[in-house]
Short mmCIF file of C-alpha atoms in Angstrom, two decimals:
data_model
loop_
_atom_site.label_atom_id
_atom_site.label_comp_id
_atom_site.label_asym_id
_atom_site.label_seq_id
_atom_site.Cartn_x
_atom_site.Cartn_y
_atom_site.Cartn_z
CA MET A 20 -6.34 -3.70 4.67
CA ILE A 21 -7.67 -5.18 7.90
CA LYS A 22 -10.39 -7.28 8.00
CA LEU A 23 -10.54 -8.68 11.60
CA LEU A 24 -9.67 -7.37 14.98
CA ILE A 25 -8.97 -9.81 17.76
CA ALA A 26 -9.15 -8.44 21.10
CA ASP A 27 -8.01 -9.72 24.43
CA VAL A 28 -10.88 -9.28 27.05
CA ASP A 29 -9.32 -8.67 30.77
CA GLY A 30 -6.94 -5.66 30.74
CA THR A 31 -7.81 -4.62 27.11
CA LEU A 32 -11.51 -4.71 26.05
CA VAL A 33 -12.76 -4.26 29.83
CA THR A 34 -11.77 -1.53 32.42
CA SER A 35 -10.09 -2.73 35.70
CA SER A 36 -13.70 -3.08 37.10
CA LYS A 37 -14.51 -5.53 34.25
CA SER A 38 -17.01 -3.10 32.47
CA LEU A 39 -17.70 -2.21 28.70
CA THR A 40 -17.30 1.45 28.36
CA PRO A 41 -19.71 3.08 25.95
CA GLY A 42 -16.91 4.09 23.73
CA THR A 43 -15.71 0.28 23.53
CA ARG A 44 -19.19 -0.54 22.42
CA ASP A 45 -19.41 2.37 19.75
CA ALA A 46 -15.94 1.53 18.45
CA VAL A 47 -17.10 -1.98 18.01
CA ALA A 48 -19.98 -0.75 16.01
CA ARG A 49 -17.70 1.60 13.98
CA LEU A 50 -15.69 -1.85 12.96
CA ARG A 51 -18.63 -3.18 11.71
CA ALA A 52 -19.82 -0.30 9.73
CA ALA A 53 -16.41 -0.10 8.04
CA GLY A 54 -16.57 -3.61 7.08
CA VAL A 55 -13.80 -5.01 9.73
CA ASP A 56 -15.12 -8.03 11.41
CA PHE A 57 -14.48 -8.16 15.41
CA THR A 58 -13.85 -11.14 17.70
CA ILE A 59 -12.44 -11.74 21.24
CA THR A 60 -10.17 -14.14 23.04
CA SER A 61 -9.56 -14.64 26.61
CA GLY A 62 -8.46 -17.23 29.30
CA ARG A 63 -12.07 -17.30 30.41
CA PRO A 64 -14.06 -20.51 29.59
CA PRO A 65 -17.00 -19.85 26.62
CA ARG A 66 -19.73 -19.23 28.94
CA GLY A 67 -17.32 -16.84 30.89
CA MET A 68 -17.62 -14.53 28.02
CA ARG A 69 -21.61 -14.52 27.52
CA THR A 70 -21.86 -11.23 29.04
CA LEU A 71 -19.79 -9.72 25.94
CA ILE A 72 -21.51 -11.30 23.26
CA GLU A 73 -24.59 -9.50 23.12
CA PRO A 74 -23.69 -5.95 24.11
CA LEU A 75 -21.02 -6.09 21.20
CA GLY A 76 -23.14 -7.92 18.72
CA LEU A 77 -20.53 -10.61 18.01
CA THR A 78 -21.13 -13.13 15.34
CA ALA A 79 -17.67 -14.39 14.39
CA PRO A 80 -16.16 -17.59 16.31
CA VAL A 81 -14.77 -16.59 19.77
CA ALA A 82 -11.36 -18.21 21.25
CA ALA A 83 -11.70 -19.37 24.79
CA PHE A 84 -9.05 -20.68 27.22
CA ASN A 85 -6.51 -18.60 25.17
CA GLY A 86 -7.11 -20.61 22.23
CA GLY A 87 -7.72 -23.99 23.84
CA MET A 88 -11.43 -23.99 22.46
CA TYR A 89 -12.79 -21.87 19.50
CA VAL A 90 -16.45 -21.90 19.72
CA LYS A 91 -19.30 -20.28 17.64
CA ALA A 92 -20.72 -16.86 18.74
CA ASP A 93 -23.50 -19.19 20.47
CA LEU A 94 -20.76 -20.18 22.94
CA THR A 95 -21.86 -23.86 22.84
CA THR A 96 -20.81 -25.12 19.20
CA VAL A 97 -17.15 -26.17 19.40
CA LEU A 98 -15.22 -25.76 16.34
CA ILE A 99 -11.81 -26.46 17.66
CA GLN A 100 -10.55 -27.77 21.18
CA ARG A 101 -7.20 -28.53 22.41
CA THR A 102 -6.85 -30.58 25.58
CA ILE A 103 -4.17 -31.18 28.13
CA PRO A 104 -2.98 -35.19 28.25
CA PRO A 105 -4.19 -36.67 31.51
CA GLU A 106 -0.52 -37.62 32.65
CA ILE A 107 0.66 -33.99 31.79
CA ALA A 108 -2.13 -32.69 33.64
CA ARG A 109 -1.35 -34.71 37.01
CA GLU A 110 2.31 -33.47 36.74
CA VAL A 111 1.10 -29.88 36.49
CA VAL A 112 -1.34 -30.23 39.30
CA ASP A 113 1.21 -31.91 41.35
CA TYR A 114 3.66 -29.30 40.89
CA MET A 115 1.36 -26.22 41.45
CA LEU A 116 0.04 -27.67 44.82
CA ARG A 117 3.63 -28.30 45.83
CA ALA A 118 4.80 -24.86 45.02
CA GLY A 119 2.00 -23.34 47.11
CA LEU A 120 -0.20 -22.32 44.13
CA ASP A 121 -4.08 -23.06 44.21
CA ALA A 122 -4.78 -25.37 41.24
CA TRP A 123 -8.05 -24.92 39.27
CA VAL A 124 -9.14 -27.16 36.50
CA TYR A 125 -11.42 -26.32 33.51
CA GLN A 126 -12.80 -29.32 31.78
CA GLY A 127 -15.92 -29.61 29.28
CA ALA A 128 -18.25 -26.59 30.54
CA ASP A 129 -17.12 -26.64 34.05
CA TRP A 130 -14.81 -25.02 36.49
CA TYR A 131 -13.49 -27.22 39.32
CA ILE A 132 -11.72 -26.16 42.74
CA ALA A 133 -10.98 -27.29 45.95
CA ARG A 134 -10.94 -24.43 48.00
CA PRO A 135 -14.09 -22.28 47.92
CA ASP A 136 -12.45 -19.73 49.94
CA GLY A 137 -9.09 -19.82 48.09
CA PRO A 138 -7.49 -16.59 46.43
CA ARG A 139 -9.43 -15.10 43.68
CA VAL A 140 -12.30 -17.36 43.67
CA ALA A 141 -14.67 -14.66 44.31
CA ARG A 142 -13.24 -12.40 41.70
CA GLU A 143 -13.32 -15.33 39.07
CA ARG A 144 -16.83 -16.06 39.86
CA SER A 145 -17.65 -12.44 39.08
CA ASN A 146 -15.63 -12.38 36.08
CA VAL A 147 -17.06 -15.60 34.49
CA GLY A 148 -20.47 -15.41 35.61
CA PHE A 149 -21.09 -18.85 37.08
CA ASP A 150 -20.15 -20.83 40.11
CA PRO A 151 -17.45 -23.31 40.30
CA VAL A 152 -17.76 -27.04 41.24
CA VAL A 153 -16.19 -27.74 44.60
CA ILE A 154 -14.50 -31.07 44.83
CA ASP A 155 -11.95 -32.47 47.48
CA ASP A 156 -9.09 -32.90 44.87
CA VAL A 157 -8.95 -31.65 41.34
CA ARG A 158 -6.89 -34.37 40.23
CA ARG A 159 -10.21 -36.60 40.07
CA VAL A 160 -11.12 -34.37 36.81
CA ILE A 161 -8.17 -34.28 34.78
CA GLU A 162 -9.22 -36.77 31.97
CA ALA A 163 -9.22 -33.99 29.38
CA PRO A 164 -8.75 -30.57 30.93
CA VAL A 165 -8.75 -27.52 28.55
CA LYS A 166 -6.94 -25.30 31.00
CA ILE A 167 -5.29 -25.57 34.42
CA VAL A 168 -4.86 -22.56 36.34
CA GLY A 169 -2.29 -22.02 39.14
CA VAL A 170 -3.44 -19.04 41.38
CA SER A 171 -1.65 -17.13 44.11
CA LEU A 172 -1.69 -13.39 45.63
CA ASP A 173 2.10 -13.71 45.38
CA PRO A 174 2.80 -12.22 41.98
CA ALA A 175 6.65 -13.13 42.37
CA LEU A 176 5.71 -16.69 43.16
CA VAL A 177 3.63 -16.98 39.97
CA ALA A 178 6.30 -15.47 37.75
CA ARG A 179 8.91 -17.90 39.27
CA CYS A 180 6.44 -20.88 38.68
CA GLU A 181 5.93 -19.75 34.95
CA VAL A 182 9.75 -20.29 34.31
CA GLU A 183 9.95 -23.41 36.25
CA LEU A 184 6.85 -25.08 34.97
CA GLY A 185 7.82 -23.90 31.63
CA GLU A 186 11.27 -25.53 31.79
CA ARG A 187 9.80 -28.86 33.09
CA LEU A 188 6.73 -29.07 30.41
CA GLY A 189 8.96 -28.42 27.58
CA ALA A 190 7.09 -28.95 24.51
CA ASP A 191 4.15 -30.86 26.33
CA ALA A 192 2.28 -27.87 27.29
CA SER A 193 2.28 -24.10 27.49
CA ALA A 194 2.62 -22.24 30.76
CA ALA A 195 1.94 -18.28 30.61
CA ARG A 196 0.88 -15.97 32.93
CA SER A 197 -2.71 -14.27 32.01
CA THR A 198 -2.46 -11.75 34.79
CA PRO A 199 0.15 -11.35 37.73
CA TYR A 200 -1.82 -13.75 39.90
CA TYR A 201 -2.91 -16.49 37.55
CA LEU A 202 -0.51 -19.03 35.76
CA ASP A 203 -2.41 -20.45 32.90
CA VAL A 204 -1.51 -24.01 31.67
CA THR A 205 -2.77 -25.27 28.25
CA HIS A 206 -2.07 -27.55 25.38
CA PRO A 207 1.09 -26.36 23.68
CA GLU A 208 -0.95 -25.23 20.61
CA ALA A 209 -3.54 -23.33 22.81
CA ASN A 210 -1.88 -20.20 22.62
CA LYS A 211 -2.78 -16.78 21.25
CA GLY A 212 -0.64 -17.01 18.18
CA MET A 213 -2.76 -20.20 17.49
CA VAL A 214 -5.82 -18.00 17.94
CA VAL A 215 -4.69 -15.97 15.10
CA ARG A 216 -3.81 -18.76 12.81
CA ASP A 217 -7.16 -20.47 13.54
CA ALA A 218 -9.08 -17.24 12.87
CA ALA A 219 -7.14 -16.94 9.52
CA ARG A 220 -8.36 -20.52 8.51
CA LEU A 221 -11.76 -20.31 9.96
CA LEU A 222 -12.61 -16.98 8.26
CA HIS A 223 -10.26 -17.58 4.96
CA LEU A 224 -8.12 -14.38 5.76
CA PRO A 225 -4.45 -14.00 5.32
CA LEU A 226 -2.74 -12.89 8.34
CA GLN A 227 -1.85 -9.68 7.02
CA GLN A 228 -5.40 -8.62 7.13
CA ILE A 229 -5.84 -9.51 10.92
CA ALA A 230 -5.11 -6.85 13.72
CA THR A 231 -4.71 -7.86 17.46
CA ILE A 232 -4.69 -6.03 20.75
CA GLY A 233 -3.76 -7.09 24.37
CA ASP A 234 -1.90 -6.09 27.35
CA MET A 235 -0.29 -9.30 28.74
CA ARG A 236 3.04 -11.27 27.82
CA ASN A 237 0.58 -14.24 26.94
CA ASP A 238 -0.75 -11.95 24.11
CA LEU A 239 2.76 -11.51 22.58
CA PRO A 240 2.30 -14.54 20.14
CA MET A 241 -0.73 -12.82 18.79
CA LEU A 242 0.69 -9.29 18.51
CA THR A 243 3.77 -10.35 16.77
CA ILE A 244 1.97 -12.67 14.23
CA ALA A 245 -0.67 -10.60 13.08
CA GLY A 246 -0.65 -7.97 10.43
CA VAL A 247 -0.84 -5.05 13.02
CA GLY A 248 -0.43 -5.95 16.85
CA ILE A 249 -1.53 -3.18 19.20
CA ALA A 250 -0.31 -3.04 22.96
CA MET A 251 -2.21 -1.35 25.67
CA GLY A 252 -0.93 1.55 27.54
CA ASN A 253 -1.43 -0.68 30.66
CA ALA A 254 0.98 -3.47 29.05
CA SER A 255 4.45 -3.92 30.40
CA PRO A 256 7.31 -2.14 28.75
CA GLU A 257 8.17 -5.73 27.21
CA VAL A 258 4.98 -6.03 25.55
CA GLN A 259 4.89 -2.46 24.52
CA ARG A 260 8.22 -2.98 22.80
CA LEU A 261 7.38 -5.96 20.73
CA ALA A 262 3.94 -4.61 19.64
CA ARG A 263 3.34 -2.52 16.42
CA HIS A 264 1.59 0.02 18.25
CA VAL A 265 0.80 1.15 21.67
CA THR A 266 -2.53 2.84 22.57
CA ARG A 267 -3.95 4.37 25.90
CA SER A 268 -4.81 2.23 29.01
CA ASN A 269 -8.02 0.30 29.34
CA ASP A 270 -9.17 2.69 31.86
CA ALA A 271 -8.76 5.48 29.36
CA ASP A 272 -10.65 4.25 26.48
CA GLY A 273 -7.59 2.74 25.12
CA PHE A 274 -9.33 0.03 22.81
CA ALA A 275 -11.73 2.63 21.22
CA TRP A 276 -8.63 4.85 20.68
CA ALA A 277 -6.80 2.08 18.98
CA VAL A 278 -9.77 1.56 16.56
CA ASP A 279 -9.78 5.06 15.53
CA SER A 280 -6.01 5.58 15.39
CA PHE A 281 -4.47 2.19 13.83
CA ILE A 282 -7.55 0.51 12.38
CA LEU A 283 -10.07 2.73 10.89
CA GLY A 284 -7.69 5.68 10.65
CA GLU A 285 -5.04 3.34 8.90
CA PRO A 286 -4.68 2.94 4.99
CA PRO A 287 -6.35 1.79 2.92
CA LEU A 288 -9.43 2.88 4.81
CA ALA A 289 -8.06 6.25 4.86
CA ARG A 290 -5.21 7.66 2.75
CA THR A 291 -3.77 10.67 1.72
CA GLN A 292 -2.93 11.54 -1.99
CA LEU A 293 0.47 10.42 -1.08
CA GLY A 294 -0.82 6.87 0.06
CA LEU A 295 -0.03 7.70 3.63
CA PRO A 296 -2.12 7.79 6.94
CA PRO A 297 -3.83 11.16 7.32
CA ARG A 298 -2.21 11.79 10.71
CA THR A 299 1.32 11.69 9.00
CA ARG A 300 3.37 14.87 9.60
CA ALA A 301 7.07 13.60 8.66
CA CYS A 302 8.59 11.39 6.34
CA LEU A 303 11.90 9.64 7.28
CA PHE A 304 13.79 8.35 4.44
CA ALA A 305 16.90 5.89 4.21
CA LEU A 306 19.32 7.06 1.65
CA ASP A 307 20.97 4.45 -0.71
CA GLY A 308 18.37 2.03 -2.20
CA VAL A 309 15.55 4.26 -1.51
CA LEU A 310 16.63 7.76 -2.91
CA THR A 311 20.01 7.31 -4.37
CA GLN A 312 22.12 4.66 -6.07
CA ALA A 313 25.61 5.36 -4.36
CA ALA A 314 26.06 1.69 -4.03
CA LYS A 315 28.24 1.90 -6.98
CA GLN A 316 30.52 4.32 -5.48
CA HIS A 317 30.59 2.64 -2.21
CA ALA A 318 31.67 -0.70 -3.76
CA ALA A 319 34.28 0.87 -5.95
CA ALA A 320 35.79 2.48 -2.87
CA TRP A 321 35.83 -0.54 -1.00
CA LYS A 322 37.17 -2.58 -3.82
CA GLN A 323 40.31 -0.10 -4.08
CA LEU A 324 40.90 -0.23 -0.56
CA PHE A 325 40.49 -3.80 0.06
CA ASP A 326 42.39 -4.90 -3.09
CA TYR A 327 45.25 -2.35 -1.98
CA TYR A 328 45.26 -4.08 1.66
CA GLY A 329 45.05 -7.53 0.20
CA HIS A 330 47.87 -6.90 -2.16
CA ARG A 331 50.17 -5.78 0.71
CA ARG A 332 49.16 -8.57 2.83
CA ALA A 333 49.69 -11.10 0.22
CA GLN A 334 53.13 -10.08 -0.48
CA ALA A 335 54.05 -10.00 3.34
CA SER A 336 52.46 -13.44 4.19
CA GLY A 337 53.33 -15.11 0.84
CA GLU A 338 49.53 -16.22 0.75
CA PRO A 339 47.71 -15.66 -2.57
CA PHE A 340 46.01 -12.32 -3.45
CA ILE A 341 42.21 -12.66 -3.59
CA PRO A 342 40.43 -9.77 -5.01
CA PHE A 343 37.49 -8.11 -3.42
CA ASP A 344 34.15 -8.92 -5.07
CA ALA A 345 32.49 -5.54 -5.55
CA VAL A 346 28.99 -7.09 -5.94
CA ARG A 347 28.92 -10.45 -3.89
CA GLU A 348 30.98 -9.48 -0.92
CA TYR A 349 29.91 -5.84 -0.78
CA ARG A 350 26.44 -7.00 -0.55
CA ALA A 351 26.95 -9.69 2.04
CA HIS A 352 29.31 -7.73 4.38
CA LEU A 353 29.02 -3.62 3.93
CA ASP A 354 25.76 -2.74 2.07
CA GLY A 355 23.68 -0.61 4.42
CA LYS A 356 25.79 -1.62 7.50
CA PRO A 357 27.73 0.79 9.93
CA PRO A 358 31.26 0.93 8.54
CA LEU A 359 32.86 -0.61 11.69
CA GLU A 360 30.51 -3.48 11.79
CA GLY A 361 30.74 -3.95 7.84
CA VAL A 362 34.50 -4.04 7.52
CA ARG A 363 34.86 -6.56 10.47
CA SER A 364 32.10 -8.94 9.01
CA PHE A 365 34.21 -8.84 5.76
CA LEU A 366 37.55 -9.57 7.51
CA VAL A 367 36.14 -12.28 9.49
CA SER A 368 34.92 -13.84 6.24
CA ARG A 369 38.53 -13.96 5.11
CA GLY A 370 39.75 -15.26 8.42
CA ILE A 371 41.50 -11.81 9.47
CA GLU A 372 41.19 -10.33 12.81
CA LEU A 373 42.28 -6.64 13.32
CA ARG A 374 42.17 -4.39 16.32
CA ASP A 375 39.15 -1.90 16.23
CA ALA A 376 41.79 0.95 15.69
CA THR A 377 43.28 -0.60 12.56
CA ILE A 378 39.60 -1.32 11.29
CA ARG A 379 38.87 2.73 11.98
CA ALA A 380 42.18 3.44 9.98
CA LEU A 381 41.05 1.38 6.84
CA ILE A 382 37.66 3.10 7.23
CA GLU A 383 39.22 6.44 7.19
CA ARG A 384 41.35 5.61 3.99
CA LYS A 385 37.98 4.33 2.35
CA SER A 386 36.50 7.82 3.15
CA GLN A 387 39.52 9.58 1.35
CA ILE A 388 39.10 7.24 -1.48
CA LEU A 389 35.16 7.86 -1.65
CA ALA A 390 35.51 11.39 -1.39
CA ASP A 391 37.92 11.22 -4.67
CA ILE A 392 35.31 9.13 -6.39
CA LEU A 393 32.40 11.43 -5.57
CA GLY A 394 34.54 14.45 -6.69
CA ARG A 395 34.66 12.68 -10.17
CA GLU A 396 31.37 10.88 -10.47
CA ARG A 397 27.54 11.87 -10.00
CA VAL A 398 25.45 9.87 -7.79
CA GLU A 399 22.52 8.87 -9.71
CA SER A 400 19.17 9.05 -7.93
CA TYR A 401 15.77 7.13 -8.33
CA GLU A 402 13.72 9.46 -10.25
CA GLY A 403 10.47 8.36 -9.21
CA SER A 404 11.17 8.45 -5.41
CA VAL A 405 12.86 11.95 -5.75
CA ARG A 406 9.53 13.11 -7.25
CA TYR A 407 7.72 11.54 -4.31
CA LEU A 408 10.14 13.20 -2.03
CA ARG A 409 9.15 16.72 -3.55
CA ALA A 410 5.70 16.07 -3.32
CA ALA A 411 5.89 15.11 0.38
CA ARG A 412 7.50 18.52 0.89
CA ALA A 413 4.88 20.27 -1.28
CA ALA A 414 2.26 18.80 1.01
CA GLY A 415 3.70 20.24 3.91
CA LEU A 416 5.31 17.33 5.57
CA ARG A 417 8.58 17.42 7.29
CA THR A 418 11.56 15.25 5.81
CA ALA A 419 14.52 13.73 7.22
CA VAL A 420 17.46 11.39 5.67
CA VAL A 421 18.40 8.50 7.93
CA THR A 422 21.43 6.62 6.88
CA PRO A 423 24.62 5.14 8.63
CA ASP A 424 26.75 6.70 5.65
CA LEU A 425 29.42 8.74 6.78
CA HIS A 426 29.32 10.61 3.34
CA CYS A 427 25.51 11.38 3.53
CA THR A 428 26.54 15.16 2.93
CA GLU A 429 28.55 14.56 -0.11
CA VAL A 430 26.04 12.06 -1.62
CA LEU A 431 23.24 14.49 -1.18
CA ALA A 432 25.01 17.07 -2.93
CA SER A 433 25.96 14.95 -5.78
CA ALA A 434 22.66 13.78 -6.28
CA GLY A 435 21.19 17.20 -6.05
CA LEU A 436 19.09 16.35 -2.90
CA ALA A 437 20.97 18.52 -0.33
CA ASP A 438 18.03 21.06 -0.06
CA LEU A 439 15.22 18.48 0.36
CA PHE A 440 15.54 17.68 3.97
CA ASP A 441 14.58 19.39 7.32
CA ALA A 442 17.05 16.95 9.40
CA GLN A 443 19.97 14.52 8.53
CA ILE A 444 20.85 11.82 10.78
CA ASP A 445 23.91 10.16 9.33
CA GLY A 446 26.85 7.89 10.74
CA SER A 447 28.86 10.89 11.88
CA PHE A 448 25.46 11.90 14.03
CA ALA A 449 24.82 8.50 15.27
CA ALA A 450 28.79 8.11 16.26
CA ALA A 451 28.54 11.25 18.05
CA GLU A 452 25.22 10.44 19.80
CA THR A 453 26.10 6.83 20.48
CA LEU A 454 23.04 5.51 18.55
CA ALA A 455 22.60 1.89 17.93
CA PRO A 456 22.51 1.03 14.59
CA ARG A 457 19.31 -0.65 12.79
CA PRO A 458 17.40 -2.82 13.70
CA ALA A 459 17.32 -0.68 16.80
CA PRO A 460 15.12 2.15 16.27
CA ASP A 461 17.67 4.89 17.75
CA THR A 462 18.30 6.72 14.48
CA TYR A 463 14.88 7.01 13.41
CA LEU A 464 13.81 8.00 16.83
CA ALA A 465 16.31 10.80 16.55
CA ALA A 466 15.04 12.04 13.31
CA ALA A 467 11.63 12.21 14.74
CA ARG A 468 12.94 14.17 17.77
CA THR A 469 14.73 16.62 15.58
CA LEU A 470 11.71 17.31 13.60
CA ALA A 471 9.69 17.58 16.88
CA VAL A 472 6.99 14.83 15.78
CA ASP A 473 5.67 11.79 17.65
CA PRO A 474 6.82 8.37 15.88
CA GLU A 475 3.22 7.62 15.46
CA ASP A 476 3.01 10.65 13.35
CA ALA A 477 6.12 9.99 11.20
CA VAL A 478 6.38 7.26 8.13
CA ILE A 479 9.64 5.36 7.63
CA PHE A 480 10.80 4.47 4.12
CA ASP A 481 13.64 1.84 3.98
CA ASP A 482 14.98 -0.98 1.76
CA ALA A 483 16.34 -3.33 4.42
CA ALA A 484 14.89 -5.70 6.63
CA ALA A 485 16.67 -4.21 9.57
CA GLY A 486 15.01 -0.79 8.73
CA VAL A 487 11.53 -2.10 8.59
CA GLU A 488 12.16 -4.07 11.93
CA ALA A 489 13.48 -0.43 13.35
CA GLY A 490 10.30 0.80 12.27
CA ARG A 491 8.18 -1.68 14.22
CA ALA A 492 10.44 -1.49 17.48
CA GLY A 493 10.21 2.34 17.63
CA HIS A 494 6.36 2.05 17.09
CA PHE A 495 6.39 4.57 14.01
CA GLY A 496 2.80 5.30 12.40
CA TYR A 497 3.70 3.49 9.03
CA VAL A 498 6.70 1.73 7.59
CA VAL A 499 7.03 1.71 3.58
CA ALA A 500 9.46 -1.05 2.41
CA VAL A 501 11.20 -0.56 -0.92
CA ASP A 502 12.04 -3.68 -2.68
CA ARG A 503 13.70 -2.42 -6.18
CA PHE A 504 14.14 -6.09 -7.63
CA GLY A 505 11.14 -7.88 -6.07
CA GLY A 506 10.96 -11.38 -4.10
CA ASP A 507 12.44 -10.22 -0.79
CA PRO A 508 10.10 -11.89 1.77
CA ASP A 509 12.11 -10.45 4.55
CA LEU A 510 10.51 -7.03 4.36
CA ARG A 511 6.86 -8.59 4.84
CA LEU A 512 8.16 -10.65 7.44
CA HIS A 513 9.46 -7.84 9.58
CA ALA A 514 6.20 -6.06 9.37
CA ALA A 515 6.40 -3.54 6.65
CA ASP A 516 2.92 -2.03 6.14
CA VAL A 517 3.24 -2.10 2.64
CA VAL A 518 5.81 -3.05 -0.11
CA VAL A 519 6.56 -1.20 -3.26
CA SER A 520 9.18 -1.12 -6.15
CA ASP A 521 9.53 2.65 -6.22
CA LEU A 522 7.99 5.26 -3.91
CA SER A 523 6.20 6.65 -6.95
CA SER A 524 3.80 3.74 -7.01
CA LEU A 525 2.46 5.19 -3.48
CA VAL A 526 0.80 8.47 -5.28
CA ALA A 527 -2.77 8.02 -5.94
CA ASP A 528 -4.07 7.81 -9.53
CA GLY A 529 -7.00 9.77 -10.99
CA SER A 530 -9.45 7.53 -9.06
CA GLY A 531 -7.96 8.28 -5.58
CA ALA A 532 -6.88 4.52 -5.01
CA PRO A 533 -3.24 4.38 -4.27
CA ALA A 534 -1.00 2.00 -6.42
CA HIS A 535 0.91 -0.75 -5.18
CA GLY A 536 4.31 -2.02 -6.44
#
């Protein structure tokens, strides 16, 4: 359950004209009414955020200077401050001036500049709401700066300086663009990832209960560390790709839309009887480990293949025969992977290199072996998860199975599940469409397209960290991770919304509260 939302200011909370829309004010009020706290973070100094405190009714600590300073909502009581050492600050200013950037220094409560007619000064004065202190050389005020800003009207120059200065500074300071025209240099721990960690400590919250929203590359640390990270519609493709969700632009009330769609509209504040977000229109299921237990048959087929190959190779080379371990080696190299990748991984582990054509021949032989096994043995399914699948269909949700398995059709038939899916994206489909395997989102996106639903309206059910990561990369509405045996931290680390031992534990009990495994 999200307990805190942290928002970037410029490009996120305010419009391009630096104003708060009525929709944004109302969205913050709805958060508060729902018991979700709200605060802001910005590259601005504390008093540069004064115009936002009262209209939004902020009471939680506020992060200024991109995390260089945490203050109470009164904007004067300092809780945390991280400054740049003076020798590093001098190196930064010297570099900026040589590179053709104007250098601004923020130290204490003041903003220092050397050129009052310099680029963006008037705009910054309007943004922060106070005047700079003009001095002949900003290097006179670098005893303990919280932030140094390199400014230019040339975005390409600012981007180039970001890379060069970052390489120069190494671990001594952080250099990141806050806008195309500003290069912010701060203490190495003054970044928006630390903003989230500091908030977690100050407010005694786990990271999973914090959501963040932003638009710039310097927002990525907070978007990727928080339980839910939301990118603005005006963010770059890179930022949008790495965020959990993407909302509308800051000039189209994107903040308010995100609050309603991804914070207040997300479980557990709102759940259907299936334990899913109300907007859910489709369920996309991984196959083995989620619905079926075909690993037994797959492992047996691989063992028969590799033992046959190993015997022949040992006879020809005189080397000792080492049997294939159907438990350890199957899990390490083949379980859940595309066949070509899995076989190559196993062979390399044995010190064997084969051409792709030879590997494909082995895969084809394994397919024949597996078909024979499936003809003799019934694939077991997970009863609770199958009940959940049937309940999803009964609720009118569209369903798809997504798997790298080349034998998906046979496995579904053997398990008695063949008639429960509206779409099937399997290994053969992926090969024909040249879809990248997980953790790329390609196969899940193909399933959503086949079902004619937006990813935000679809839920992924997967038992592998790669599948969970694919859900995040594809901006799917909700990701359920299945951990049959417990204790797999990778599922949480890759941003699953919930981890369960079986899908049946998602179904609401008589009180209307979903259970968790």
